[in-house]
Amino acid sequence: MLALAGILPDFSLKSGDGDSATRIAVTAASGAGAFGVLSALVWPLLVRALLLMPALVLGLLVFALNGSMLLIALSLIPDGPGTAEPETAVVVAAVMSAASSATSTFLTVRDDGAYRRRLARLAGRRRRRLGQDEGDEQSPGTVFLQLDGVGHAVLREALRERENRPPVMPTVAGWVRTTHRVMPWRTDWSSQTGASQLGILHGSNEDVPAFRWYEKKSGEVMVSNRPTSAAVLQRRAAARARHDGLLTVDGASRGNLFTGGADQLALVLSVAARRGKHNRSRSGYFAYFSDPANATRTAVSFLAEVVREIGQSTRAKLRRETPRVKRGGLYPLIRAFATVVERDVVVTAVMGDILSGRTAIYADLVAYDEVAHHSGPRGRDVQQVLARLDRSIALIANVAEYAPRDYRIVLLSDHGQSPGETFSGAYGLTLEDLVRAGCGLPVSRRAGRTSSGAEAREAGRAALRRPEKPEVEPDGRAGAAKADEDVAARHATVSDPIVLASGNLGLISFPDVPGRMSREQIDARHPTLLRTLADHPGVGFLLVRSEAHGAVVLGADGAEHRLDTGEVLGGVSPLAAFGPGAEDAVRRTAHFRNTPDIMVNSAYDPVRGTVHAFEEQIGSHGGLGGEQGHPFLLWPAELTAPVAAGEELIGAEQVHRVLRRWLAEADGPQVPEEEAEAETAGEARAGADARAGADARPPAGAELPEAAGAAHTVPESRRDGAPAAPFTVVSRGVPDQAR
């Protein structure tokens, strides 16, 4: 405070006719003391009163509130010699808060004993709050950290030394050499966060064909990162899986699209549309920004990231790097939100969960995915992001050493990314232009660009409390409004097709026709459409439904693969270039109720590993082709292997079963030993039959041992949606609210 008074012209700690040095020092001490007391007593009350305010607005309001408290503190000084202009008070309060936080952090971190005692007090308070015996030995907790969009191949490259330089991710590299194991897994056809995370957290991603799709029954466009759509998808998944999710018992969900059944939430989109005191999704923002030092540090880092993105995009433009997409407009702010604000809030929330001793924590760090969409999956831009993610992982691991229980840290990703020039950049027209041309409809001269679909966009809107942005059709009408008009006009007029994009996956629907159109109906209405699409060099294959042959994949030069019978016409299957597992993935999606009339997967170059996104992305995911379908799973070696030797981990639903098994291992067997063996055998069979078998869950009537809380019976479900035998879930020593 003395230093600031000497530097800032509008801040004074002495009266107009001057004071002695002692008097000034006493004034500074009194002002600092009063400010500290107000910060400790009043600030928590202010944050609690402002819980319903938009999160980022509160982050900015921190400075004004802090400045107001400083002015109050100066007015409390005897004789009142301290004065400051309001705008100067904001600066003084912010610097003092940051200095105070940095000093206390330095003093405690340098003294491991003090740090351990502080964490022990936090853990003790939580145990007393939960009514737990402090003498009880706790089983290990589990932290699942999702590195959004980081493919297995990208991770392996980041773990290798490069020309005598250390790895990009030294912390994770050290784990793989010593305590952890890593393997790839294969996504479903829809290789994107919506389908993958829904399956991982809730055990079912049935009827999720893409990141966005049109539902004829409701006449709405579903978008995975739209809060209202995410809420609907979560409810559907919970109904199919017959349970609330992976994190139901004493869990925390941070930065995800879905809750996973957790009670502790921060930055979770499926509840972001809720209003009122029961919405805890934004509580992570409030908890973070309630510390003025956090607000100051994040604001500075946010601006630095904006400058970094502008510099990197300018360099790419000057070097004429290809492929390249436009990175202007609001994108620098969106990138900074994903790589700074979301990261800081999520990491801080996870650290708080660890210090509180929570049982299961699942957090999504979206930074890499956001940057890779516009900069490409490899290169200096994304390497810097991976290095910062590694530091965040190291910070979480260091905090776990002081937790009231042991923690196992599992890293995983939901999909990878495949590089390549955009479809419009390579061929001069969008997928919608191609569809309209095949239908004999007018094609606009200017190709319409679709939105990027990056997860951070809707998270930012939710944080700002902005209304959801509707899909916009080429004629300027909102997608939902247009869909409503189309539903009302069914059978009366022939409407234009709705064309949506999900990375290199395209979805085409004819809204005036109820139900899914067949190949024969499409050919009767638009005789040249299917061949126009299938023969285009930027298209890999189409999926349609035939009245005579069921699910059919069409390729160039008349190639045809009838999935239900396995019959291949015209030589080689159009799916052959996409590698093993492509046929099973497409066959599964072909029988979803929400599968559109036509699904289009872009061409794939197996030599270069490139695809063509139907959106403005040079690093994309959403369909088949290349590294986008091969994320990773990294786990502590003391846990059982995800699958038996020689088997492949396929699909998000199977990953859910693996994570659920690991949670059970941390707390001992969840079913009697002989039944657990039968469950394990059933799970192995489910993986071997390409995920067509029944979900491997505890058998009927199996009850957890040592039931410390209430039990309730949950009906089991099968993959085909038919009801099966119930099983019993027992809450082990957790309060009613957590149950």
XYZ file of C-alpha atoms in Angstrom:
739
model
C 0.000 0.000 0.000
C 2.889 2.356 0.742
C 4.478 1.573 -2.620
C 1.235 2.168 -4.494
C 0.688 5.457 -2.676
C 4.115 6.588 -3.882
C 3.480 5.521 -7.481
C -0.146 6.432 -8.188
C -0.964 10.170 -8.329
C -4.633 9.720 -7.261
C -3.870 7.618 -4.180
C -2.658 9.256 -0.979
C -2.097 8.134 2.613
C -1.367 11.544 4.115
C -3.294 14.699 4.787
C -3.048 17.750 2.584
C -0.524 19.592 4.808
C 1.716 16.509 5.130
C 2.313 13.868 7.796
C 5.337 12.243 9.361
C 6.661 8.924 8.085
C 5.376 7.220 11.229
C 1.918 8.648 10.710
C 1.872 7.521 7.092
C 3.033 4.038 8.101
C 0.292 3.772 10.723
C -2.260 4.908 8.149
C -1.057 2.283 5.657
C -1.154 -0.457 8.306
C -4.643 0.579 9.417
C -5.931 0.709 5.843
C -4.389 -2.641 4.943
C -5.772 -4.209 8.109
C -9.264 -2.872 7.528
C -9.136 -4.015 3.894
C -8.015 -7.484 4.966
C -10.806 -7.807 7.531
C -13.422 -6.672 5.008
C -12.053 -9.078 2.399
C -12.243 -11.976 4.860
C -15.695 -11.194 6.268
C -17.631 -9.294 3.613
C -16.311 -10.744 0.358
C -17.736 -14.302 0.877
C -21.130 -12.776 1.645
C -21.013 -10.686 -1.532
C -20.091 -13.716 -3.667
C -22.928 -15.747 -2.146
C -25.383 -12.928 -2.828
C -24.238 -12.742 -6.462
C -24.364 -16.481 -7.207
C -27.038 -16.039 -9.878
C -25.064 -13.437 -11.804
C -23.451 -14.487 -15.116
C -20.044 -15.911 -14.317
C -17.820 -13.749 -16.501
C -19.716 -10.619 -15.438
C -18.946 -11.520 -11.836
C -15.311 -11.952 -12.807
C -15.227 -8.341 -13.974
C -17.308 -7.134 -11.051
C -14.647 -8.518 -8.708
C -12.495 -5.484 -9.402
C -15.257 -2.937 -8.733
C -16.308 -4.663 -5.508
C -12.720 -4.880 -4.326
C -12.198 -1.203 -5.047
C -15.347 -0.354 -3.122
C -14.099 -2.285 -0.102
C -10.802 -0.421 -0.244
C -12.621 2.927 -0.194
C -14.628 1.720 2.807
C -11.425 0.580 4.504
C -9.824 4.011 3.980
C -12.905 5.701 5.432
C -12.553 3.602 8.598
C -9.060 4.938 9.344
C -9.084 7.330 12.332
C -8.983 10.974 11.158
C -9.371 9.685 7.562
C -6.137 10.869 5.892
C -6.334 8.204 3.151
C -7.936 9.187 -0.172
C -8.264 7.569 -3.591
C -10.210 8.132 -6.765
C -12.671 5.266 -7.497
C -10.835 4.045 -10.585
C -7.533 4.171 -8.702
C -9.075 2.246 -5.808
C -9.869 -0.592 -8.224
C -6.206 -0.814 -9.276
C -4.922 -0.595 -5.704
C -7.316 -3.293 -4.456
C -6.453 -5.663 -7.327
C -2.691 -5.301 -6.798
C -3.031 -5.699 -3.028
C -5.164 -8.839 -3.393
C -2.747 -10.395 -5.868
C 0.250 -9.541 -3.667
C -1.478 -10.966 -0.598
C -2.385 -14.197 -2.377
C 1.101 -14.602 -3.855
C 2.758 -13.990 -0.495
C 0.583 -16.449 1.427
C 1.005 -19.063 -1.305
C 4.783 -18.622 -1.256
C 4.964 -18.935 2.520
C 2.841 -22.084 2.716
C 4.144 -23.881 -0.374
C 7.733 -23.436 0.756
C 6.810 -24.994 4.087
C 5.509 -28.500 3.372
C 4.533 -28.942 6.995
C 2.280 -25.880 6.972
C 0.821 -26.894 3.628
C 0.053 -30.405 4.880
C -1.549 -29.038 8.043
C -3.760 -26.715 6.010
C -4.892 -29.526 3.743
C -5.445 -31.790 6.730
C -7.739 -29.152 8.227
C -9.722 -28.933 4.985
C -10.064 -32.706 4.825
C -11.049 -32.860 8.500
C -13.788 -30.269 7.994
C -15.229 -32.254 5.108
C -15.217 -35.500 7.084
C -16.980 -33.812 9.981
C -19.484 -32.274 7.579
C -20.219 -35.707 6.138
C -20.376 -37.285 9.579
C -17.466 -39.621 8.840
C -15.099 -41.016 11.440
C -11.707 -39.369 11.006
C -10.069 -42.616 12.037
C -11.541 -44.527 9.076
C -9.117 -45.420 6.331
C -10.438 -44.200 2.998
C -10.193 -46.148 -0.213
C -8.400 -44.481 -3.154
C -10.226 -41.827 -5.125
C -10.055 -41.537 -8.905
C -9.495 -38.495 -11.125
C -10.416 -38.839 -14.801
C -8.848 -36.056 -16.884
C -10.110 -35.859 -20.461
C -7.719 -34.153 -22.869
C -10.279 -33.220 -25.484
C -9.307 -34.116 -29.039
C -5.818 -35.474 -28.293
C -5.413 -38.585 -30.437
C -3.254 -41.546 -29.468
C -0.673 -40.796 -32.156
C -0.419 -37.116 -31.120
C 0.035 -38.133 -27.490
C 2.810 -40.622 -28.323
C 4.646 -37.931 -30.289
C 4.308 -35.510 -27.367
C 5.887 -38.094 -25.038
C 9.005 -38.660 -27.144
C 12.248 -36.728 -26.864
C 12.934 -34.577 -29.903
C 16.518 -34.029 -31.045
C 17.920 -34.052 -27.514
C 15.071 -31.836 -26.328
C 12.718 -32.962 -23.596
C 9.240 -34.245 -24.480
C 6.445 -31.748 -25.027
C 4.617 -33.374 -22.101
C 7.374 -34.393 -19.637
C 5.042 -35.189 -16.729
C 2.933 -37.643 -18.706
C 6.063 -39.065 -20.368
C 7.489 -39.846 -16.933
C 4.283 -41.609 -15.944
C 4.298 -43.822 -19.041
C 7.898 -44.839 -18.354
C 7.155 -45.783 -14.748
C 3.682 -45.982 -13.218
C 1.137 -45.846 -16.055
C 0.176 -47.712 -19.203
C -1.361 -46.306 -22.384
C -3.333 -47.732 -25.288
C -5.594 -46.463 -28.094
C -9.310 -47.115 -28.288
C -11.652 -46.813 -31.228
C -14.594 -44.426 -31.289
C -18.003 -44.974 -32.821
C -18.714 -43.584 -36.282
C -19.605 -40.284 -34.618
C -16.111 -39.413 -33.406
C -16.942 -36.292 -31.422
C -17.327 -35.170 -27.825
C -21.126 -35.378 -27.719
C -21.325 -39.081 -28.565
C -18.093 -40.114 -26.848
C -18.578 -38.284 -23.565
C -22.243 -39.257 -23.365
C -21.239 -42.906 -23.701
C -18.313 -42.594 -21.283
C -20.210 -40.767 -18.538
C -23.702 -42.222 -18.935
C -23.117 -45.628 -20.500
C -25.185 -45.100 -23.659
C -24.789 -43.014 -26.795
C -27.551 -44.717 -28.704
C -29.321 -42.525 -31.278
C -26.524 -39.913 -31.390
C -25.506 -40.060 -35.056
C -23.389 -36.898 -35.134
C -22.509 -33.640 -33.413
C -25.650 -32.047 -34.854
C -28.622 -33.599 -36.601
C -32.232 -32.889 -37.555
C -34.980 -34.803 -35.756
C -38.084 -35.126 -37.898
C -40.404 -36.059 -35.057
C -39.826 -32.800 -33.193
C -38.745 -30.689 -36.152
C -35.657 -29.516 -34.240
C -31.944 -29.436 -34.923
C -30.090 -31.115 -32.054
C -26.615 -29.760 -31.309
C -24.466 -31.574 -28.758
C -22.914 -28.444 -27.277
C -26.192 -26.551 -26.984
C -27.345 -26.615 -23.322
C -30.957 -27.565 -24.072
C -29.898 -30.330 -26.479
C -27.298 -31.636 -24.038
C -29.965 -31.837 -21.328
C -32.228 -33.881 -23.622
C -29.391 -36.221 -24.620
C -28.465 -36.767 -20.984
C -32.050 -37.641 -20.038
C -32.301 -40.094 -22.932
C -29.013 -41.770 -22.055
C -29.966 -42.116 -18.389
C -33.275 -43.683 -19.387
C -31.575 -46.205 -21.667
C -28.768 -47.056 -19.253
C -31.162 -47.132 -16.267
C -28.729 -45.217 -14.069
C -27.681 -41.597 -13.619
C -24.069 -42.036 -14.653
C -20.490 -42.826 -13.738
C -20.227 -40.143 -11.034
C -23.474 -40.711 -9.159
C -21.866 -41.565 -5.802
C -19.794 -38.699 -4.366
C -18.740 -37.505 -7.821
C -17.791 -34.193 -9.426
C -18.200 -33.175 -13.076
C -16.023 -30.287 -14.292
C -16.034 -28.655 -17.728
C -18.094 -31.423 -19.365
C -21.072 -31.511 -21.688
C -22.889 -33.850 -19.274
C -23.064 -34.333 -15.522
C -22.351 -38.060 -15.325
C -24.819 -38.082 -12.432
C -22.536 -35.955 -10.242
C -23.899 -33.623 -7.609
C -20.891 -31.268 -7.712
C -20.876 -29.396 -11.032
C -18.886 -26.650 -12.705
C -19.077 -25.578 -16.366
C -21.419 -28.451 -17.280
C -23.488 -27.581 -20.349
C -26.397 -29.987 -19.786
C -27.466 -27.934 -16.751
C -26.295 -24.526 -17.991
C -29.740 -23.662 -19.345
C -31.299 -23.992 -15.903
C -32.079 -20.840 -14.000
C -32.264 -20.431 -10.262
C -30.446 -21.421 -7.134
C -30.440 -25.114 -8.016
C -28.129 -24.588 -11.003
C -24.665 -25.360 -9.702
C -22.933 -25.478 -13.061
C -21.674 -21.895 -12.757
C -20.580 -22.348 -9.162
C -17.101 -23.180 -10.424
C -16.815 -19.699 -11.889
C -17.964 -18.113 -8.648
C -15.636 -20.182 -6.510
C -12.744 -19.265 -8.777
C -13.420 -15.556 -9.242
C -14.211 -15.047 -5.571
C -10.444 -14.771 -5.150
C -9.455 -11.416 -6.707
C -5.965 -12.778 -7.338
C -7.444 -15.483 -9.565
C -9.427 -12.883 -11.499
C -6.344 -10.730 -12.015
C -4.121 -13.604 -13.106
C -6.716 -15.057 -15.481
C -7.480 -11.666 -17.021
C -3.800 -11.108 -17.794
C -3.421 -14.629 -19.209
C -6.595 -14.167 -21.261
C -5.231 -11.032 -22.928
C -1.876 -12.720 -23.514
C -3.612 -15.640 -25.240
C -5.575 -13.273 -27.485
C -2.326 -11.594 -28.511
C -0.694 -15.001 -29.023
C -3.484 -16.172 -31.337
C -3.375 -12.960 -33.384
C 0.383 -13.344 -33.752
C 0.175 -17.017 -34.734
C -2.593 -16.463 -37.281
C -0.696 -13.510 -38.771
C 2.452 -15.618 -39.053
C 0.517 -18.406 -40.792
C -0.934 -15.908 -43.246
C 2.444 -14.287 -44.002
C 4.027 -17.697 -44.550
C 1.078 -18.706 -46.725
C 0.719 -21.943 -44.847
C -1.751 -24.443 -46.294
C -4.283 -25.612 -45.492
C -5.470 -22.552 -43.616
C -8.821 -21.194 -42.429
C -9.857 -17.716 -41.340
C -9.132 -17.056 -37.671
C -10.453 -13.533 -37.211
C -13.628 -12.152 -35.692
C -14.413 -13.504 -32.241
C -12.210 -16.563 -32.591
C -9.237 -15.128 -30.611
C -11.605 -14.509 -27.690
C -13.153 -17.983 -27.988
C -9.710 -19.579 -28.061
C -8.602 -17.575 -25.012
C -11.743 -18.609 -23.150
C -11.090 -22.310 -23.861
C -7.354 -22.288 -23.224
C -7.258 -19.927 -20.233
C -10.578 -19.288 -18.467
C -12.027 -22.786 -18.803
C -8.696 -24.406 -18.029
C -8.073 -22.316 -14.910
C -11.584 -22.786 -13.533
C -11.653 -26.540 -14.223
C -8.167 -27.202 -12.826
C -8.923 -25.166 -9.704
C -12.203 -27.035 -9.217
C -10.452 -30.403 -9.568
C -7.828 -29.378 -7.021
C -10.615 -28.411 -4.629
C -12.298 -31.776 -5.176
C -9.040 -33.574 -4.416
C -8.429 -31.577 -1.253
C -11.988 -32.375 -0.190
C -11.374 -36.073 -0.742
C -14.125 -36.608 -3.297
C -14.422 -40.178 -4.583
C -14.695 -39.729 -8.374
C -13.844 -36.647 -10.448
C -14.220 -36.291 -14.228
C -12.922 -33.131 -15.914
C -12.603 -32.105 -19.555
C -9.785 -29.815 -20.720
C -10.817 -28.552 -24.172
C -7.810 -26.358 -24.994
C -6.111 -28.640 -27.537
C -9.302 -29.408 -29.444
C -10.183 -25.741 -29.878
C -6.745 -24.750 -31.163
C -6.272 -27.835 -33.367
C -9.509 -27.114 -35.270
C -7.988 -23.897 -36.626
C -4.240 -24.532 -36.453
C -4.179 -28.227 -37.335
C -3.547 -31.286 -35.116
C 0.233 -30.814 -35.238
C 2.589 -27.877 -35.217
C 4.037 -25.313 -32.847
C 0.656 -23.812 -31.909
C -0.756 -27.028 -30.506
C 2.561 -28.103 -28.974
C 2.434 -25.028 -26.777
C -1.089 -25.977 -25.707
C -0.025 -29.551 -24.936
C 2.877 -28.258 -22.838
C 0.503 -26.089 -20.797
C -1.869 -29.027 -20.354
C 1.039 -31.065 -19.033
C 1.757 -28.367 -16.446
C -1.883 -28.467 -15.369
C -1.684 -32.242 -14.993
C 1.491 -31.882 -12.930
C -0.191 -29.308 -10.694
C -3.135 -31.641 -10.064
C -0.784 -34.543 -9.347
C 1.221 -32.450 -6.875
C -1.922 -31.431 -5.015
C -3.015 -35.086 -4.870
C 0.068 -35.848 -2.773
C -1.452 -33.799 0.056
C -5.011 -35.109 -0.260
C -6.745 -36.884 2.638
C -6.825 -40.079 0.541
C -4.739 -41.621 -2.220
C -5.726 -40.763 -5.776
C -5.384 -42.630 -9.033
C -5.151 -40.324 -12.038
C -6.502 -41.631 -15.343
C -5.976 -39.651 -18.557
C -8.140 -40.231 -21.615
C -9.426 -38.513 -24.708
C -12.792 -38.626 -26.413
C -11.540 -38.592 -30.008
C -8.569 -37.520 -32.079
C -8.319 -35.101 -34.981
C -7.581 -35.709 -38.659
C -5.907 -33.014 -40.767
C -6.891 -31.919 -44.225
C -8.134 -29.105 -46.419
C -11.782 -28.221 -46.018
C -14.264 -29.592 -48.559
C -15.112 -26.098 -49.773
C -11.446 -25.143 -49.972
C -10.564 -28.208 -52.034
C -13.544 -28.206 -54.407
C -14.925 -24.665 -54.377
C -18.393 -25.550 -53.081
C -19.960 -26.655 -49.833
C -21.709 -29.958 -49.223
C -24.991 -28.053 -49.239
C -24.187 -26.670 -52.689
C -23.480 -30.190 -53.914
C -26.741 -31.519 -52.459
C -28.802 -28.712 -53.961
C -27.146 -29.263 -57.351
C -27.965 -32.974 -57.150
C -31.574 -32.088 -56.353
C -31.793 -29.660 -59.256
C -32.201 -26.693 -56.897
C -30.576 -23.265 -57.304
C -27.066 -23.027 -55.852
C -25.845 -19.785 -54.312
C -22.754 -18.194 -55.722
C -21.242 -17.720 -52.311
C -20.767 -20.967 -50.436
C -22.305 -20.747 -46.971
C -19.966 -21.599 -44.129
C -21.128 -23.688 -41.197
C -20.157 -22.922 -37.627
C -17.089 -24.642 -36.244
C -18.898 -26.658 -33.597
C -16.056 -26.330 -31.112
C -17.106 -27.170 -27.569
C -15.922 -23.875 -26.110
C -18.428 -21.744 -28.020
C -21.562 -22.774 -26.161
C -19.635 -22.916 -22.888
C -18.775 -19.273 -23.418
C -22.374 -18.374 -24.191
C -23.539 -20.213 -21.077
C -20.991 -18.323 -18.985
C -22.231 -15.027 -20.387
C -25.875 -16.060 -20.040
C -26.381 -15.325 -23.728
C -29.267 -17.099 -25.462
C -28.405 -20.116 -27.553
C -27.532 -19.342 -31.117
C -29.973 -21.086 -33.450
C -28.911 -22.877 -36.577
C -29.308 -20.554 -39.559
C -30.435 -21.820 -42.910
C -29.223 -20.383 -46.238
C -32.396 -18.311 -46.583
C -31.601 -16.548 -43.296
C -34.275 -18.198 -41.167
C -33.371 -19.858 -37.892
C -33.157 -23.641 -38.137
C -35.727 -24.257 -35.419
C -38.177 -21.769 -36.920
C -37.658 -23.197 -40.367
C -38.142 -26.696 -39.013
C -41.432 -25.659 -37.376
C -42.652 -24.270 -40.673
C -41.579 -27.440 -42.459
C -43.409 -29.650 -39.974
C -46.578 -27.590 -40.424
C -46.279 -27.842 -44.185
C -45.652 -31.601 -44.386
C -47.415 -33.312 -47.262
C -48.414 -29.877 -48.551
C -45.170 -28.749 -50.179
C -41.831 -30.238 -51.085
C -39.281 -28.545 -48.882
C -35.590 -28.044 -49.493
C -33.253 -30.563 -47.868
C -31.634 -29.715 -44.541
C -27.864 -30.212 -44.757
C -25.808 -30.261 -41.566
C -22.134 -30.885 -40.922
C -20.233 -32.606 -38.128
C -16.568 -32.407 -39.049
C -16.104 -34.619 -42.110
C -19.550 -36.165 -41.600
C -22.543 -34.723 -43.455
C -26.221 -35.297 -42.689
C -29.050 -34.739 -45.169
C -32.733 -34.774 -44.233
C -35.933 -34.074 -46.177
C -38.204 -32.573 -43.511
C -41.469 -32.849 -45.459
C -41.269 -36.662 -45.529
C -42.187 -38.304 -42.211
C -39.838 -40.985 -41.017
C -36.616 -41.956 -42.713
C -36.707 -41.811 -46.508
C -35.654 -44.925 -48.351
C -33.208 -45.124 -51.205
C -36.085 -45.832 -53.550
C -37.992 -42.745 -52.387
C -34.928 -40.538 -52.790
C -34.289 -41.862 -56.298
C -37.925 -41.284 -57.241
C -37.844 -37.665 -56.058
C -34.245 -36.748 -57.006
C -32.935 -39.331 -59.511
C -29.420 -37.868 -59.727
C -28.772 -36.957 -56.090
C -27.248 -40.171 -54.740
C -24.956 -40.689 -57.720
C -23.926 -37.011 -57.675
C -22.836 -37.403 -54.071
C -21.283 -40.870 -54.306
C -19.227 -40.083 -57.416
C -17.823 -36.793 -56.114
C -14.049 -37.096 -55.433
C -14.433 -35.427 -52.023
C -16.947 -37.996 -50.810
C -15.886 -41.370 -49.423
C -19.267 -43.084 -49.079
C -22.985 -42.588 -48.374
C -25.293 -44.450 -46.008
C -28.939 -44.879 -47.009
C -31.770 -47.265 -46.186
C -33.111 -49.511 -48.909
C -36.617 -50.981 -48.774
C -35.272 -54.150 -50.356
C -31.830 -54.544 -48.766
C -31.834 -52.564 -45.494
C -28.759 -50.490 -44.667
C -26.704 -49.824 -47.801
C -23.375 -48.038 -48.267
C -22.840 -46.422 -51.674
C -19.489 -45.511 -53.199
C -18.040 -44.219 -56.445
C -18.524 -46.044 -59.762
C -21.547 -47.969 -58.562
C -19.853 -49.672 -55.605
C -22.365 -50.895 -53.042
C -22.080 -52.642 -49.670
C -25.287 -54.108 -48.230
C -24.548 -54.099 -44.537
C -27.381 -56.318 -43.350
C -26.406 -59.176 -45.668
C -22.685 -58.467 -46.114
C -23.042 -58.508 -49.897
C -20.599 -56.261 -51.837
C -21.366 -55.180 -55.406
C -19.062 -53.459 -57.870
C -15.752 -54.843 -56.627
C -14.377 -53.353 -53.418
C -16.490 -52.087 -50.518
C -16.524 -48.292 -50.176
C -15.622 -48.881 -46.496
C -12.394 -50.769 -47.252
C -10.201 -47.651 -47.193
C -11.435 -46.705 -43.715
C -9.857 -49.674 -41.976
C -11.078 -52.407 -39.651
C -14.140 -51.649 -37.600
C -15.651 -49.234 -40.124
C -18.319 -51.709 -41.188
C -19.440 -52.402 -37.607
C -19.506 -48.697 -36.739
C -21.611 -47.762 -39.784
C -23.943 -50.730 -39.317
C -24.655 -49.693 -35.720
C -25.455 -46.093 -36.679
C -27.594 -47.261 -39.612
C -30.185 -48.583 -37.186
C -30.447 -45.512 -34.940
C -33.889 -43.936 -34.834
C -32.357 -40.499 -35.461
C -30.224 -41.477 -38.455
C -30.917 -38.966 -41.252
C -32.112 -39.841 -44.729
C -28.559 -39.681 -46.101
C -25.266 -39.723 -44.214
C -22.146 -38.617 -46.079
C -18.579 -39.363 -44.993
C -15.848 -37.391 -46.726
C -13.083 -39.022 -48.729
C -10.067 -40.286 -46.770
C -6.473 -40.561 -47.956
C -4.906 -43.493 -46.041
C -1.382 -42.493 -47.082
C -1.518 -38.913 -45.798
C -4.212 -39.543 -43.207
C -6.266 -36.574 -44.434
C -10.000 -35.948 -44.675
C -12.141 -33.049 -45.896
C -14.191 -31.338 -43.206
C -17.566 -30.001 -44.290
C -16.964 -27.193 -41.770
C -14.256 -24.525 -41.682
C -11.715 -26.702 -39.871
C -8.304 -27.950 -40.933
C -8.237 -30.303 -37.973
C -11.559 -32.107 -37.753
C -13.412 -35.013 -36.237
C -16.913 -36.389 -36.357
C -16.754 -39.182 -38.930
C -14.502 -41.990 -40.098
C -10.995 -41.594 -41.444
C -7.571 -41.319 -39.826
C -6.572 -40.349 -36.319
C -9.925 -38.801 -35.356
C -11.230 -42.260 -34.520
C -8.288 -43.298 -32.309
C -8.177 -41.515 -28.929
C -6.171 -42.845 -25.998
C -6.644 -44.270 -22.508
C -3.819 -43.942 -19.938
C -4.208 -45.637 -16.552
C -2.177 -46.527 -13.438
C -0.540 -49.927 -13.776
C -2.101 -51.220 -10.538
C -5.535 -51.192 -12.185
C -6.593 -54.130 -14.332
C -6.004 -53.860 -18.072
C -8.968 -52.378 -19.984
C -9.254 -55.455 -22.223
C -7.554 -58.815 -22.475
C -4.321 -59.124 -24.431
C -4.932 -59.058 -28.164
C -8.382 -57.461 -27.862
C -9.349 -53.937 -28.894
C -11.220 -51.387 -26.824
C -14.116 -50.323 -29.041
C -16.656 -47.611 -28.428
C -17.446 -45.138 -25.679
C -19.922 -47.475 -24.008
C -17.196 -50.069 -23.459
C -14.907 -47.343 -22.070
C -17.710 -46.544 -19.594
C -17.719 -50.155 -18.418
C -13.936 -50.085 -17.973
C -14.021 -46.877 -15.913
C -16.864 -48.229 -13.826
C -14.863 -51.381 -13.155
C -11.862 -49.307 -12.049
C -14.037 -47.369 -9.619
C -15.218 -50.692 -8.211
C -11.634 -51.917 -7.850
C -10.739 -48.870 -5.787
C -13.446 -49.722 -3.272
C -13.214 -53.508 -3.269
C -15.528 -55.963 -5.060
C -19.004 -54.578 -5.719
C -20.671 -57.995 -6.043
C -19.934 -61.396 -4.456
C -16.701 -62.846 -5.735
C -18.156 -65.683 -7.802
C -20.637 -63.303 -9.469
C -17.887 -60.773 -10.155
C -16.016 -63.439 -12.118
C -19.119 -64.104 -14.188
C -19.535 -60.360 -14.824
C -15.916 -60.033 -15.968
C -16.342 -62.939 -18.346
C -19.519 -61.398 -19.741
C -17.767 -58.058 -20.228
C -14.956 -59.704 -22.167
C -17.491 -61.390 -24.434
C -19.217 -58.045 -24.994
C -15.962 -56.549 -26.227
C -15.175 -59.513 -28.459
C -18.454 -59.424 -30.379
C -17.900 -55.829 -31.584
C -20.048 -54.287 -28.913
C -23.247 -55.988 -30.009
C -23.745 -57.876 -26.764
C -25.484 -56.966 -23.560
C -24.017 -54.444 -21.158
C -21.872 -56.167 -18.523
C -23.300 -55.009 -15.225
C -23.813 -56.652 -11.846
C -26.268 -59.536 -12.104
C -29.810 -59.522 -10.859
C -30.220 -58.932 -7.171
C -26.485 -58.582 -6.495
C -25.891 -56.357 -3.488
C -22.745 -54.568 -2.481
C -21.114 -55.813 0.736
C -20.727 -53.627 3.819
C -23.777 -51.539 3.015
C -23.313 -48.374 5.032
C -26.183 -46.518 3.448
C -29.504 -47.079 1.801
C -29.890 -49.365 -1.197
C -32.235 -49.042 -4.121
C -32.975 -51.346 -7.019
C -32.369 -50.067 -10.537
C -33.817 -51.881 -13.551
C -31.115 -53.190 -15.859
C -31.191 -52.553 -19.590
C -29.961 -54.351 -22.633
C -28.303 -52.955 -25.738
C -31.492 -53.426 -27.745
C -33.460 -51.327 -25.230
C -35.502 -54.215 -23.835
C -35.830 -54.415 -20.042
C -33.727 -56.971 -18.241
C -33.223 -58.084 -14.676
C -32.694 -55.422 -11.975
C -29.562 -54.999 -9.918
C -29.027 -53.273 -6.613
C -26.882 -50.203 -6.020
C -25.792 -49.569 -2.447
C -24.496 -46.179 -1.308
C -21.402 -46.658 0.816
C -21.253 -44.155 3.661
C -22.200 -41.015 1.772
C -24.824 -38.431 2.729
C -28.315 -38.340 1.257
C -27.516 -35.368 -0.958
C -24.528 -37.111 -2.559
C -26.566 -40.284 -3.038
